[in-house]
Coordinates of C-alpha atoms in Angstrom, one line a residue:
M29 CA 116.0 149.3 40.5
V30 CA 116.7 152.9 39.4
K31 CA 118.3 153.8 42.8
K32 CA 120.5 150.7 42.7
I33 CA 122.1 151.7 39.4
Q34 CA 123.0 155.2 40.5
L35 CA 126.3 154.3 42.0
P36 CA 127.7 152.4 39.0
L37 CA 126.1 154.9 36.6
Q38 CA 127.6 158.0 38.3
T39 CA 130.9 156.2 38.9
L40 CA 131.3 155.4 35.2
S41 CA 130.2 158.9 34.3
L42 CA 133.0 160.3 36.5
V43 CA 135.4 158.0 34.7
V44 CA 134.5 159.6 31.4
S45 CA 134.4 163.1 32.8
F46 CA 137.9 162.7 34.2
M47 CA 139.1 161.3 30.9
A48 CA 138.0 164.5 29.3
W49 CA 139.5 166.6 32.1
V50 CA 143.1 165.4 31.4
L51 CA 143.0 165.1 27.7
I52 CA 145.5 167.9 27.2
S53 CA 148.1 166.7 29.7
S54 CA 147.7 163.2 28.2
L55 CA 148.4 164.4 24.7
I56 CA 150.7 167.4 25.4
S57 CA 153.8 165.6 24.1
Y58 CA 152.0 165.0 20.7
I59 CA 150.3 168.4 20.6
S60 CA 153.7 170.2 21.2
Q61 CA 155.1 168.6 18.1
D62 CA 152.5 170.5 15.9
I63 CA 152.0 173.6 18.1
P64 CA 155.4 175.2 19.3
L65 CA 155.2 175.7 23.1
T66 CA 157.7 177.0 25.6
P67 CA 158.1 175.1 28.9
G68 CA 156.0 177.6 30.6
Q69 CA 153.2 177.4 28.0
R70 CA 153.3 173.6 28.3
A71 CA 152.8 173.9 32.1
W72 CA 150.0 176.4 31.7
S73 CA 148.3 174.2 29.0
T74 CA 148.1 171.3 31.4
A75 CA 147.2 173.4 34.4
I76 CA 144.4 175.6 33.0
P77 CA 141.8 172.8 32.9
V78 CA 142.2 172.5 36.6
I79 CA 141.1 176.1 37.2
L80 CA 137.5 175.8 36.0
G81 CA 137.4 172.1 37.1
S82 CA 138.0 173.4 40.6
L83 CA 136.0 176.6 40.8
L84 CA 132.9 175.0 39.2
R85 CA 132.8 172.3 41.8
I86 CA 131.1 174.7 44.2
P87 CA 128.1 175.7 41.9
A88 CA 128.0 172.1 40.7
G89 CA 127.3 170.8 44.2
I90 CA 124.7 173.5 44.8
L91 CA 123.0 172.8 41.5
T92 CA 123.0 169.1 42.1
N93 CA 121.1 169.6 45.3
R94 CA 118.5 171.7 43.4
F95 CA 118.2 169.8 40.0
G96 CA 119.6 166.3 40.7
A97 CA 122.5 164.3 39.3
R98 CA 120.6 163.1 36.2
L99 CA 120.2 166.6 34.7
M100 CA 123.6 167.8 35.8
N101 CA 125.5 164.9 34.3
T102 CA 123.5 165.0 31.1
V103 CA 124.1 168.7 30.6
S104 CA 127.8 168.4 31.5
F105 CA 128.5 165.8 28.9
L106 CA 126.7 167.8 26.2
I107 CA 128.7 171.0 27.1
L108 CA 132.0 169.0 27.0
L109 CA 131.4 168.2 23.3
V110 CA 132.2 171.8 22.4
P111 CA 135.7 172.2 24.0
V112 CA 136.8 168.7 23.0
Y113 CA 135.9 169.4 19.3
Y114 CA 137.5 172.9 19.5
L115 CA 140.7 171.4 20.8
S116 CA 140.9 169.0 18.0
Q117 CA 141.1 172.0 15.7
A118 CA 143.7 173.9 17.8
N119 CA 146.6 175.7 16.1
T120 CA 147.9 178.0 18.8
F121 CA 148.6 178.2 22.6
L122 CA 145.6 180.5 22.9
D123 CA 143.4 177.7 21.4
L124 CA 144.7 175.3 24.0
A125 CA 144.1 177.8 26.8
V126 CA 140.5 178.5 25.8
G127 CA 139.6 174.9 25.1
G128 CA 141.4 173.7 28.2
F129 CA 139.5 176.2 30.3
F130 CA 136.1 174.8 29.4
L131 CA 137.5 171.3 29.5
G132 CA 137.6 171.9 33.2
I133 CA 133.9 171.1 33.3
G134 CA 135.0 167.4 33.3
G135 CA 136.7 167.9 36.7
A136 CA 133.8 169.8 38.1
T137 CA 131.4 166.9 37.8
F138 CA 133.1 165.2 40.8
S139 CA 130.8 167.3 43.0
I140 CA 127.7 165.8 41.4
G141 CA 128.2 162.3 42.8
V142 CA 129.5 163.2 46.2
T143 CA 126.5 165.4 46.7
S144 CA 123.9 163.0 45.2
L145 CA 125.0 159.5 46.3
P146 CA 125.1 159.8 50.1
Q147 CA 121.3 160.2 50.2
Y148 CA 120.9 156.6 49.0
Y149 CA 123.0 155.1 51.8
P150 CA 123.2 155.2 55.7
K151 CA 126.0 157.2 57.3
E152 CA 128.0 154.2 58.4
K153 CA 128.5 153.3 54.7
Q154 CA 129.0 156.7 53.2
G155 CA 132.8 156.6 53.4
T156 CA 132.8 153.3 51.4
I157 CA 130.3 154.7 48.9
N158 CA 132.2 157.9 48.3
G159 CA 135.4 155.8 48.0
I160 CA 133.8 153.6 45.4
Y161 CA 132.6 156.7 43.5
G162 CA 136.1 158.1 43.7
I163 CA 137.3 155.2 41.5
G164 CA 136.1 157.5 38.8
N165 CA 139.5 159.1 39.1
L166 CA 140.6 156.1 37.1
G167 CA 139.5 158.1 34.0
T168 CA 142.6 160.1 34.3
A169 CA 144.7 156.9 34.1
I170 CA 142.7 155.7 31.1
S171 CA 143.4 158.9 29.2
T172 CA 147.0 159.1 30.3
F173 CA 147.7 155.6 29.0
G174 CA 145.1 155.2 26.3
A175 CA 145.2 158.7 24.6
P176 CA 148.9 158.4 23.6
W177 CA 148.3 154.9 22.2
V178 CA 145.4 156.1 20.1
A179 CA 147.4 159.2 19.0
D180 CA 150.2 157.0 17.8
A181 CA 147.7 155.2 15.6
I182 CA 145.5 158.0 14.2
G183 CA 147.0 161.3 15.4
W184 CA 146.1 163.5 18.4
S185 CA 143.4 165.5 16.6
R186 CA 141.4 162.5 15.5
A187 CA 141.9 160.9 18.9
L188 CA 140.0 163.9 20.4
Q189 CA 137.3 163.6 17.8
L190 CA 136.9 159.9 18.6
F191 CA 136.3 160.8 22.2
L192 CA 133.2 162.9 21.2
I193 CA 131.3 159.6 20.6
L194 CA 131.9 158.5 24.3
L195 CA 130.7 161.9 25.6
A196 CA 127.5 161.7 23.6
L197 CA 126.9 158.1 24.7
F198 CA 127.1 159.0 28.4
A199 CA 124.9 162.1 27.9
L200 CA 122.2 159.6 26.7
L201 CA 122.8 157.1 29.4
N202 CA 122.3 159.7 32.2
L203 CA 119.2 161.1 30.5
F204 CA 117.5 157.7 30.3
L205 CA 118.9 155.9 33.4
G206 CA 119.3 158.7 35.9
D207 CA 117.0 159.0 38.9
K208 CA 114.1 161.3 37.9
R209 CA 112.7 161.2 41.4
E210 CA 115.9 162.1 43.3
E211 CA 115.3 164.1 46.5
R212 CA 116.0 167.8 45.9
V213 CA 117.1 170.5 48.3
R214 CA 115.3 173.8 47.6
S215 CA 117.0 176.2 50.1
S216 CA 119.0 179.0 48.5
W217 CA 122.8 178.8 48.2
K218 CA 123.2 181.9 50.3
N219 CA 121.4 180.2 53.2
Q220 CA 123.5 177.0 52.8
L221 CA 126.7 179.1 52.7
K222 CA 125.7 180.9 55.9
Q223 CA 125.2 177.6 57.6
V224 CA 128.7 176.3 56.8
Y225 CA 131.2 179.0 56.2
R226 CA 131.7 179.8 59.9
N227 CA 132.3 176.1 60.7
E228 CA 136.0 175.8 61.0
K229 CA 135.9 172.1 60.2
L230 CA 134.8 173.0 56.6
W231 CA 138.1 174.9 56.1
F232 CA 140.2 172.2 57.8
F233 CA 138.7 169.5 55.5
S234 CA 139.4 171.8 52.5
I235 CA 143.1 172.0 53.5
F236 CA 143.3 168.3 53.9
Y237 CA 141.8 167.7 50.5
F238 CA 143.9 170.4 49.0
I239 CA 146.9 168.3 49.9
T240 CA 145.6 164.8 49.2
F241 CA 143.6 165.3 46.0
G242 CA 145.9 168.1 45.0
S243 CA 149.0 165.9 45.1
F244 CA 147.1 163.3 43.1
V245 CA 146.0 165.8 40.4
A246 CA 149.4 167.5 40.3
F247 CA 151.3 164.2 39.7
T248 CA 148.7 163.0 37.2
I249 CA 149.1 166.2 35.1
Y250 CA 152.8 166.7 35.5
L251 CA 154.2 163.2 35.4
P252 CA 153.8 162.5 31.6
S253 CA 155.8 165.5 30.4
F254 CA 158.2 165.3 33.4
L255 CA 159.1 161.7 32.7
V256 CA 159.7 162.5 29.0
S257 CA 161.7 165.7 29.6
Y258 CA 163.7 164.8 32.7
F259 CA 164.2 161.0 32.4
E260 CA 163.9 160.9 28.6
L261 CA 161.4 158.1 28.6
S262 CA 159.2 157.4 25.6
K263 CA 155.8 159.0 25.5
V264 CA 154.0 155.6 25.8
D265 CA 156.3 154.5 28.7
A266 CA 155.7 157.8 30.5
G267 CA 152.0 157.4 30.0
L268 CA 152.1 153.8 31.3
R269 CA 154.0 154.8 34.4
T270 CA 151.6 157.7 35.1
A271 CA 148.7 155.4 34.6
G272 CA 150.1 153.0 37.2
F273 CA 150.4 155.9 39.7
I274 CA 146.8 156.9 39.0
A275 CA 145.4 153.4 39.2
L276 CA 147.1 152.8 42.6
A277 CA 145.8 156.0 44.1
T278 CA 142.4 155.4 42.6
F279 CA 141.9 151.8 43.8
L280 CA 143.1 152.8 47.3
R281 CA 140.5 155.5 47.6
P282 CA 137.8 153.0 48.6
V283 CA 140.2 151.5 51.1
G284 CA 140.5 155.0 52.7
G285 CA 136.7 155.1 52.8
I286 CA 136.3 151.6 54.3
L287 CA 139.0 152.3 56.9
S288 CA 137.3 155.5 57.9
D289 CA 133.9 153.7 58.2
K290 CA 135.5 151.1 60.5
S291 CA 137.7 153.4 62.5
N292 CA 138.2 157.2 63.2
P293 CA 138.9 159.0 59.9
F294 CA 141.2 161.5 61.7
V295 CA 143.5 158.6 62.7
V296 CA 143.6 157.5 59.1
L297 CA 144.6 161.0 58.1
M298 CA 147.4 161.1 60.6
F299 CA 149.0 158.1 58.9
V300 CA 148.3 159.7 55.5
F301 CA 150.0 163.0 56.2
A302 CA 152.9 161.4 58.0
G303 CA 153.5 159.3 54.8
L304 CA 153.2 162.3 52.5
T305 CA 155.7 164.2 54.7
L306 CA 158.2 161.3 54.3
S307 CA 157.6 160.9 50.6
G308 CA 158.2 164.7 50.0
V309 CA 161.6 164.4 51.8
L310 CA 162.4 161.3 49.8
L311 CA 161.7 163.0 46.4
S312 CA 163.8 166.0 47.5
F313 CA 167.1 164.0 48.1
G314 CA 167.8 163.1 44.5
L315 CA 165.8 162.3 41.3
T316 CA 167.2 158.9 40.4
M317 CA 164.6 156.7 38.8
P318 CA 164.4 154.1 41.7
L319 CA 164.1 156.8 44.3
F320 CA 161.7 158.9 42.3
T321 CA 159.6 155.8 41.7
L322 CA 159.5 154.9 45.4
G323 CA 158.5 158.5 46.3
C324 CA 155.7 158.5 43.7
L325 CA 154.3 155.2 44.9
M326 CA 154.2 156.5 48.5
V327 CA 152.4 159.6 47.3
A328 CA 149.9 157.5 45.4
V329 CA 149.2 155.3 48.4
C330 CA 148.8 158.2 50.8
A331 CA 146.8 160.4 48.4
G332 CA 144.4 157.6 47.5
I333 CA 143.7 156.6 51.1
G334 CA 143.5 160.3 52.2
N335 CA 141.0 161.2 49.5
G336 CA 138.7 158.5 50.8
A337 CA 139.1 159.6 54.4
V338 CA 138.3 163.2 53.7
F339 CA 135.0 162.4 51.9
K340 CA 133.9 160.3 54.8
L341 CA 134.2 163.4 57.0
V342 CA 132.3 165.8 54.7
P343 CA 128.8 164.1 54.7
L344 CA 129.3 163.2 58.3
Y345 CA 129.6 166.8 59.5
F346 CA 127.5 168.5 56.7
S347 CA 124.7 166.1 56.0
K348 CA 122.2 168.9 55.5
Q349 CA 124.5 171.2 53.4
G350 CA 126.2 168.4 51.4
G351 CA 126.1 170.2 48.1
I352 CA 127.9 173.4 49.0
A353 CA 130.2 171.7 51.6
S354 CA 131.2 169.0 49.1
G355 CA 131.7 171.7 46.4
I356 CA 134.0 173.8 48.5
V357 CA 136.1 170.9 49.8
S358 CA 136.4 169.3 46.3
A359 CA 137.2 172.8 44.8
A360 CA 140.1 173.1 47.3
G361 CA 141.4 169.7 46.1
G362 CA 141.3 170.7 42.5
L363 CA 143.1 174.0 43.2
G364 CA 145.7 171.9 45.1
G365 CA 146.5 170.2 41.7
F366 CA 146.7 173.6 39.9
F367 CA 149.7 175.2 41.6
P368 CA 152.3 172.5 42.0
P369 CA 153.0 172.0 38.2
L370 CA 153.5 175.7 37.8
L371 CA 155.6 175.9 40.9
L372 CA 157.9 173.0 39.9
T373 CA 158.4 174.6 36.4
L374 CA 159.1 178.0 37.9
L375 CA 161.6 176.6 40.5
F376 CA 163.3 174.5 37.9
G377 CA 163.8 177.6 35.8
W378 CA 165.3 179.5 38.7
T379 CA 167.4 176.8 40.4
G380 CA 167.9 174.0 37.8
H381 CA 166.4 171.3 40.1
Y382 CA 163.1 170.3 41.7
A383 CA 164.1 169.6 45.3
I384 CA 162.6 172.8 46.7
G385 CA 159.2 172.0 45.1
F386 CA 159.1 168.5 46.4
M387 CA 160.2 169.7 49.9
A388 CA 157.2 172.1 49.8
L389 CA 154.9 169.0 49.6
S390 CA 156.7 167.6 52.7
E391 CA 156.2 170.8 54.7
A392 CA 152.6 171.3 53.7
S393 CA 151.9 167.7 54.6
L394 CA 153.6 168.1 58.0
A395 CA 151.5 171.2 58.7
S396 CA 148.3 169.2 57.8
L397 CA 149.4 166.5 60.2
I398 CA 149.6 169.0 63.0
L399 CA 146.1 170.3 62.1
V400 CA 144.7 166.8 62.0
L401 CA 146.1 166.1 65.5
W402 CA 144.6 169.4 66.7
V403 CA 141.2 168.7 65.3
F404 CA 141.3 165.1 66.6
F405 CA 141.9 166.2 70.2
S406 CA 139.6 169.2 69.9
N407 CA 136.8 166.8 68.9
K408 CA 137.4 164.7 72.0
L409 CA 137.1 167.8 74.2
E410 CA 133.9 168.9 72.3
F411 CA 132.5 165.4 72.7
A412 CA 133.1 165.4 76.5
S413 CA 131.6 168.9 76.7
D414 CA 128.5 167.8 74.7
I415 CA 128.0 164.9 77.1
I416 CA 128.1 167.3 80.1
K417 CA 125.7 169.7 78.5
S418 CA 123.2 167.1 77.4
T419 CA 123.2 165.1 80.7
A420 CA 119.8 165.3 82.4
D421 CA 121.3 165.2 85.9
A422 CA 123.2 168.2 87.3
V423 CA 126.9 168.1 86.6
M424 CA 129.7 170.0 88.2
V425 CA 133.5 169.7 87.4
T426 CA 136.2 170.9 89.8
D427 CA 139.9 170.8 89.9
A428 CA 142.0 169.1 92.6
K429 CA 141.7 172.2 94.8
G430 CA 137.9 172.2 94.5
V431 CA 137.6 175.2 92.2
I432 CA 134.6 174.9 89.9
H433 CA 135.5 174.7 86.2
T434 CA 132.2 174.1 84.5
V435 CA 128.6 173.1 85.2
N436 CA 125.7 172.2 82.9
A437 CA 122.2 173.6 82.4
A438 CA 120.7 171.0 84.7
F439 CA 122.9 172.3 87.5
T440 CA 121.3 175.7 87.2
E441 CA 117.8 174.2 87.1
V442 CA 118.4 172.3 90.3
T443 CA 120.4 174.8 92.4
G444 CA 119.3 178.1 90.9
Y445 CA 122.9 179.3 90.4
P446 CA 123.8 180.4 86.9
K447 CA 127.0 179.2 85.4
E448 CA 128.8 182.5 85.6
A449 CA 128.0 182.8 89.4
V450 CA 129.8 179.6 90.3
I451 CA 132.8 179.3 87.9
G452 CA 136.0 180.0 89.8
K453 CA 134.3 179.4 93.2
T454 CA 134.2 176.3 95.4
P455 CA 131.2 174.0 96.1
N456 CA 131.0 175.6 99.6
I457 CA 128.4 177.9 98.2
L458 CA 126.0 174.9 98.3
S459 CA 126.7 174.0 101.9
S460 CA 123.6 173.6 104.1
G461 CA 125.3 173.0 107.4
F462 CA 123.3 169.8 107.8
H463 CA 126.3 167.5 108.0
D464 CA 129.1 167.6 110.6
R465 CA 132.8 167.4 110.1
S466 CA 133.0 163.6 110.5
F467 CA 130.7 163.2 107.5
Y468 CA 133.0 165.2 105.3
N469 CA 136.1 163.4 106.6
A470 CA 134.6 160.1 105.8
F471 CA 133.6 161.4 102.4
W472 CA 137.1 162.5 101.5
D473 CA 138.7 159.4 102.8
T474 CA 136.5 157.3 100.6
L475 CA 137.0 159.5 97.5
L476 CA 140.8 159.7 97.8
T477 CA 141.1 156.0 98.5
T478 CA 138.8 154.6 95.9
G479 CA 138.4 157.5 93.4
K480 CA 134.6 157.7 93.9
W481 CA 131.8 158.4 96.4
Q482 CA 128.1 158.2 96.2
G483 CA 125.2 158.7 98.6
K484 CA 122.5 161.1 99.8
I485 CA 123.4 164.6 101.0
V486 CA 121.6 167.8 101.9
N487 CA 122.6 171.1 100.2
R488 CA 121.2 174.6 99.8
K489 CA 119.9 176.3 96.7
A490 CA 120.5 179.9 95.6
N491 CA 117.2 181.0 97.1
G492 CA 118.1 179.5 100.5
E493 CA 115.9 176.4 100.1
V494 CA 117.4 173.3 101.6
F495 CA 117.1 170.1 99.5
R496 CA 118.1 166.5 99.5
E497 CA 120.1 165.1 96.5
W498 CA 121.6 161.9 95.4
L499 CA 125.3 162.6 94.7
S500 CA 127.9 160.7 92.8
V501 CA 131.5 162.0 92.7
T502 CA 134.3 160.5 90.5
A503 CA 138.0 161.5 90.4
I504 CA 139.4 161.6 86.9
T505 CA 143.1 161.9 86.1
N506 CA 144.2 163.0 82.6
E507 CA 147.3 162.2 80.6
Q508 CA 149.2 165.0 82.3
N509 CA 148.3 163.5 85.7
A510 CA 146.0 166.4 86.6
T511 CA 143.1 165.3 88.8
H512 CA 139.5 166.7 88.4
Y513 CA 136.4 165.7 90.3
V514 CA 133.1 165.2 88.4
A515 CA 130.0 165.5 90.6
I516 CA 126.6 164.3 89.3
F517 CA 123.5 164.8 91.3
S518 CA 119.7 164.9 91.2
D519 CA 117.1 166.5 93.4
L520 CA 115.4 164.0 95.7
S521 CA 113.5 166.5 97.9
H522 CA 110.1 165.7 96.3
S523 CA 110.5 161.9 96.8
D524 CA 108.1 160.5 99.4
S525 CA 110.8 158.3 100.9
V526 CA 113.7 160.7 100.9
I527 CA 113.6 162.1 104.4
G528 CA 112.6 160.1 107.5
E529 CA 110.7 161.7 110.4
G530 CA 113.8 162.1 112.6
E531 CA 115.8 163.6 109.7
G532 CA 112.9 165.9 108.8
D533 CA 113.0 167.3 112.3
R534 CA 116.8 167.9 112.2
L535 CA 116.4 169.6 108.8
A536 CA 113.7 171.9 110.2
E537 CA 115.8 172.8 113.1
N538 CA 118.7 173.6 110.9
Q539 CA 116.5 175.9 108.7
F540 CA 115.2 177.6 111.8
S541 CA 118.8 178.1 113.1
K542 CA 119.8 179.7 109.8
K543 CA 116.9 182.2 110.0
A544 CA 117.6 183.0 113.6
T545 CA 121.4 183.5 113.4
G546 CA 122.0 184.2 109.7
K547 CA 124.7 181.5 109.9
E548 CA 124.8 177.8 109.2
A549 CA 126.3 175.4 111.6
G550 CA 128.3 173.5 109.0
D551 CA 129.6 176.5 106.9
S552 CA 133.2 175.7 108.0
C553 CA 133.0 172.2 106.8
Q554 CA 134.2 171.2 103.3
D555 CA 131.3 170.5 101.0
P556 CA 131.5 167.0 99.3
H557 CA 131.3 168.6 95.9

């Protein structure tokens, strides 16, 4: 029963944590009426919570592995009581900066769930589970829409104090309903870091999440003040529109996880980054309300699906280092939301418009699309290579001219030739001279006509020993119409029924001829490999 409630408990906890994370950006229009702020200070006030919320995700993931989600969530909510109350008493920009910095703990809690929850479910469901947990992003929408409504009624300071009750409630819920027997990982963070930091996929996933979650956070933080200042909407109307953006992106996150469970997550990300590239271009053409709305909706759809797809990949590739890997990737996503609001404000101050900033989103998304394509096709090559390496039978791959490109470990075991001794050479090095030219002519006629050949053949090992093998050769043509030949064979020399009496005599004569002349009768013939 305790394990079954962890997903809803941690998802609701993330909702409340994210509500706290964006309190300043949700109330900045009200706060700035009592605390004079320049446009730059407004941008910094809303961006600062993202800093700690991003950087703390790495230790949060590591600590969750060690102490469990129950303790981490409980402590996080208790700590959040301090900055929220401090902000309710703020009088200066410095107060907002200090309180906002520690408010970032609310964003850091994301690493708790993505580290803890996958252990309760099989791999084929982890994309869906992380997607459902990601619905906790809805907390930003609740604050963005609800906080202005409460501030209208009782003032922004009392609205913050009212939120303290919710934080205390969830601290108690996690304390009493959290899983006390959650599996822990005791290895040091240094050992975990050593195991993952050289894996290039970790940094690719970080870039992908930097764009997908970063665009979600950036629009969430910047939209309320942007809609008020640029389009002159009311604070409540701006909050409602921003809440719609957040809700759409949030509810599509599980869709991204489900799609990634049922198909290749890299293919899902291809469509995501293609869509973000187009939306960035769309937003750059002109900021009319209909065009801006369409561009924002496209960002919401792509960011939501993309967030779910990325966190299908993380536990898939880093199941044993989930804490630190999830922390690094999610930290990259948080930082992706920190820079855009500052960049947009800076560019607007320099140029008087936002086109360059939105075009940067388009270019970054296009670069990510190229990276996804590269990783996707690299994975295919790695997969094919892994198959060759793990095959129990000997495998040799040549090009159309018969030059050997690769062999596996079983090839070395059977023939005695190490990989470096055969790469770049032809299969003639295995020729035993046992077969005449007519045999090889028939072999090539069959291979070129049907694309495959199989049968028994006699070859020679590196130590001169002649052996019988069962050989299967297949011609493979890639997308560039280049042909390669894959030869798979196994040693049959120890089988009782391999060599008949007459064949044994011929083989013995051939071996005697080799010793006597130092030359094999069939050396001039083309080996079937």
